[in-house]
């Protein structure tokens, strides 16, 4: 893999204002270093232990995003240094992040994960659940957690209309919530959607942040 070339090519294909999260899960620190040397600073990981090890091994100016399923008992490990958690899907998690962020005197940015794809999964909120959470008393009182927007994944299919439709729904939901939040929604600016195989469609449908792994680093070896 020519990681530097892939980084440059991916970046060139994105409009200004769309953040590239280079998803480095399961790839070694040396691969991340290559991307870093090509100018990439934002990386996404999906496991707390792996994120912690890489954070220790790599330059301090990297922005680490957590994109995987998050268990409450792992929040404590990542909160001291994580830049953005994409995968918050419960009030319980929000409360735990609030608690751990207070402990280390930080404000932590998060996205609420929406479930719109057809695949069965335990992760992600329905639109109704997400809206209820956003408008809840709990969220109104959070001092250490800043909800920056939403994250979503489209169905893993070659059917472009399905994928486009799901991205469209995520963006439309975001726009509705942004309007409902009004002044409280000043920091609610991000729509994280699009992976290696569908990020171009996601960008066309209004993504502000794409999470690209395979296209940059090659296939993952689990
Ligand atoms: C692994 C992962 C990605 C990156 O997937 P690629 O197909 O390798 O680009 C993006 N988002 C999430 C949530 C992931 O777990």
Short mmCIF file of N, CA, C and O and ligand atoms in Angstrom, two decimals, residues 21 23 25-27 45-46 67-69 86-87 113 151-153 192 194-197 199 210-216 218 220 222, ligand 1:
data_model
loop_
_atom_site.label_atom_id
_atom_site.label_comp_id
_atom_site.label_asym_id
_atom_site.label_seq_id
_atom_site.Cartn_x
_atom_site.Cartn_y
_atom_site.Cartn_z
N UNK A 21 -11.39 11.33 8.41
CA UNK A 21 -10.95 10.52 9.54
C UNK A 21 -10.32 9.26 8.95
O UNK A 21 -11.01 8.46 8.31
N UNK A 23 -9.26 5.78 9.22
CA UNK A 23 -9.61 4.70 10.16
C UNK A 23 -8.47 3.67 10.18
O UNK A 23 -8.27 2.91 9.24
N UNK A 25 -7.80 1.32 12.62
CA UNK A 25 -7.99 0.13 13.46
C UNK A 25 -7.35 -1.10 12.83
O UNK A 25 -7.44 -1.29 11.61
N UNK A 26 -6.70 -1.90 13.66
CA UNK A 26 -6.04 -3.14 13.26
C UNK A 26 -4.78 -2.93 12.44
O UNK A 26 -4.11 -3.88 12.07
N UNK A 27 -4.44 -1.67 12.13
CA UNK A 27 -3.19 -1.42 11.41
C UNK A 27 -2.14 -0.94 12.42
O UNK A 27 -2.47 -0.26 13.38
N UNK A 45 -10.26 4.94 15.62
CA UNK A 45 -10.02 3.60 16.16
C UNK A 45 -11.31 3.08 16.78
O UNK A 45 -12.18 3.86 17.18
N UNK A 46 -11.40 1.74 16.88
CA UNK A 46 -12.67 1.19 17.35
C UNK A 46 -12.55 0.36 18.63
O UNK A 46 -13.54 -0.18 19.10
N UNK A 67 -14.60 5.35 17.10
CA UNK A 67 -15.72 5.13 16.17
C UNK A 67 -16.45 3.82 16.41
O UNK A 67 -17.46 3.55 15.77
N UNK A 68 -15.95 2.99 17.32
CA UNK A 68 -16.55 1.65 17.49
C UNK A 68 -17.58 1.60 18.58
O UNK A 68 -17.83 2.60 19.27
N UNK A 69 -18.18 0.45 18.76
CA UNK A 69 -19.12 0.27 19.87
C UNK A 69 -18.40 0.55 21.19
O UNK A 69 -17.28 0.09 21.39
N UNK A 86 -17.66 9.01 18.19
CA UNK A 86 -18.72 9.01 17.17
C UNK A 86 -19.92 8.15 17.53
O UNK A 86 -20.93 8.21 16.86
N UNK A 87 -19.76 7.28 18.53
CA UNK A 87 -20.68 6.14 18.68
C UNK A 87 -21.48 6.15 19.98
O UNK A 87 -21.66 5.12 20.59
N UNK A 113 -25.07 8.24 17.62
CA UNK A 113 -25.12 7.29 16.51
C UNK A 113 -26.56 6.91 16.17
O UNK A 113 -27.31 6.45 17.01
N UNK A 151 -23.80 10.50 13.78
CA UNK A 151 -23.03 9.56 12.96
C UNK A 151 -23.97 8.48 12.47
O UNK A 151 -24.92 8.12 13.18
N UNK A 152 -23.74 8.01 11.25
CA UNK A 152 -24.58 6.92 10.76
C UNK A 152 -23.87 6.10 9.71
O UNK A 152 -22.89 6.54 9.10
N UNK A 153 -24.36 4.87 9.54
CA UNK A 153 -23.84 3.98 8.51
C UNK A 153 -24.97 3.55 7.60
O UNK A 153 -26.08 3.29 8.08
N UNK A 192 -21.28 12.67 10.51
CA UNK A 192 -20.25 11.68 10.19
C UNK A 192 -20.88 10.54 9.43
O UNK A 192 -21.60 9.72 10.00
N UNK A 194 -20.16 7.91 5.70
CA UNK A 194 -19.35 7.55 4.55
C UNK A 194 -18.10 6.79 4.95
O UNK A 194 -17.36 7.23 5.82
N UNK A 195 -17.92 5.61 4.33
CA UNK A 195 -16.75 4.76 4.54
C UNK A 195 -16.09 4.53 3.17
O UNK A 195 -16.51 5.13 2.18
N UNK A 196 -15.08 3.66 3.13
CA UNK A 196 -14.32 3.49 1.88
C UNK A 196 -15.21 3.31 0.65
O UNK A 196 -15.00 3.94 -0.38
N UNK A 197 -16.21 2.45 0.76
CA UNK A 197 -16.97 2.09 -0.43
C UNK A 197 -18.13 3.05 -0.74
O UNK A 197 -18.73 2.95 -1.80
N UNK A 199 -18.18 6.67 0.55
CA UNK A 199 -18.02 8.04 1.05
C UNK A 199 -18.33 9.12 0.01
O UNK A 199 -18.75 10.22 0.36
N UNK A 210 -15.92 12.03 6.86
CA UNK A 210 -15.94 10.66 6.34
C UNK A 210 -14.93 9.81 7.10
O UNK A 210 -13.89 10.30 7.53
N UNK A 211 -15.26 8.53 7.27
CA UNK A 211 -14.40 7.61 8.03
C UNK A 211 -13.87 6.55 7.06
O UNK A 211 -14.56 5.60 6.73
N UNK A 212 -12.64 6.75 6.60
CA UNK A 212 -12.11 5.92 5.52
C UNK A 212 -10.93 5.09 6.01
O UNK A 212 -9.91 5.64 6.45
N UNK A 213 -11.07 3.77 5.94
CA UNK A 213 -10.00 2.87 6.39
C UNK A 213 -9.33 2.13 5.25
O UNK A 213 -8.22 2.46 4.83
N UNK A 214 -10.02 1.12 4.73
CA UNK A 214 -9.47 0.23 3.71
C UNK A 214 -8.89 0.99 2.51
O UNK A 214 -7.83 0.63 2.01
N UNK A 215 -9.56 2.00 2.08
CA UNK A 215 -9.13 2.77 0.92
C UNK A 215 -7.76 3.43 1.14
O UNK A 215 -7.04 3.71 0.19
N UNK A 216 -7.41 3.65 2.39
CA UNK A 216 -6.12 4.28 2.71
C UNK A 216 -5.07 3.24 3.11
O UNK A 216 -3.95 3.25 2.63
N UNK A 218 -5.46 -0.28 3.17
CA UNK A 218 -5.59 -1.65 2.65
C UNK A 218 -6.48 -2.49 3.55
O UNK A 218 -7.05 -1.99 4.52
N UNK A 220 -7.87 -4.97 6.31
CA UNK A 220 -7.45 -5.22 7.69
C UNK A 220 -7.24 -6.72 7.90
O UNK A 220 -7.97 -7.54 7.37
N UNK A 222 -7.46 -9.33 10.76
CA UNK A 222 -7.98 -9.42 12.12
C UNK A 222 -7.25 -10.51 12.92
O UNK A 222 -6.74 -11.44 12.39
C1 LIG B 1 -14.09 0.18 10.29
C2 LIG B 1 -15.01 1.32 10.24
C3 LIG B 1 -14.94 2.28 9.20
C4 LIG B 1 -13.96 2.19 8.05
O1 LIG B 1 -14.34 1.20 7.14
P1 LIG B 1 -13.63 1.02 5.71
O2 LIG B 1 -14.60 0.24 4.92
O3 LIG B 1 -12.36 0.28 5.98
O4 LIG B 1 -13.37 2.36 5.16
C5 LIG B 1 -15.80 3.36 9.26
N1 LIG B 1 -16.71 3.50 10.25
C6 LIG B 1 -16.81 2.60 11.26
C7 LIG B 1 -17.83 2.82 12.30
C8 LIG B 1 -15.99 1.48 11.27
O5 LIG B 1 -16.12 0.60 12.27
#
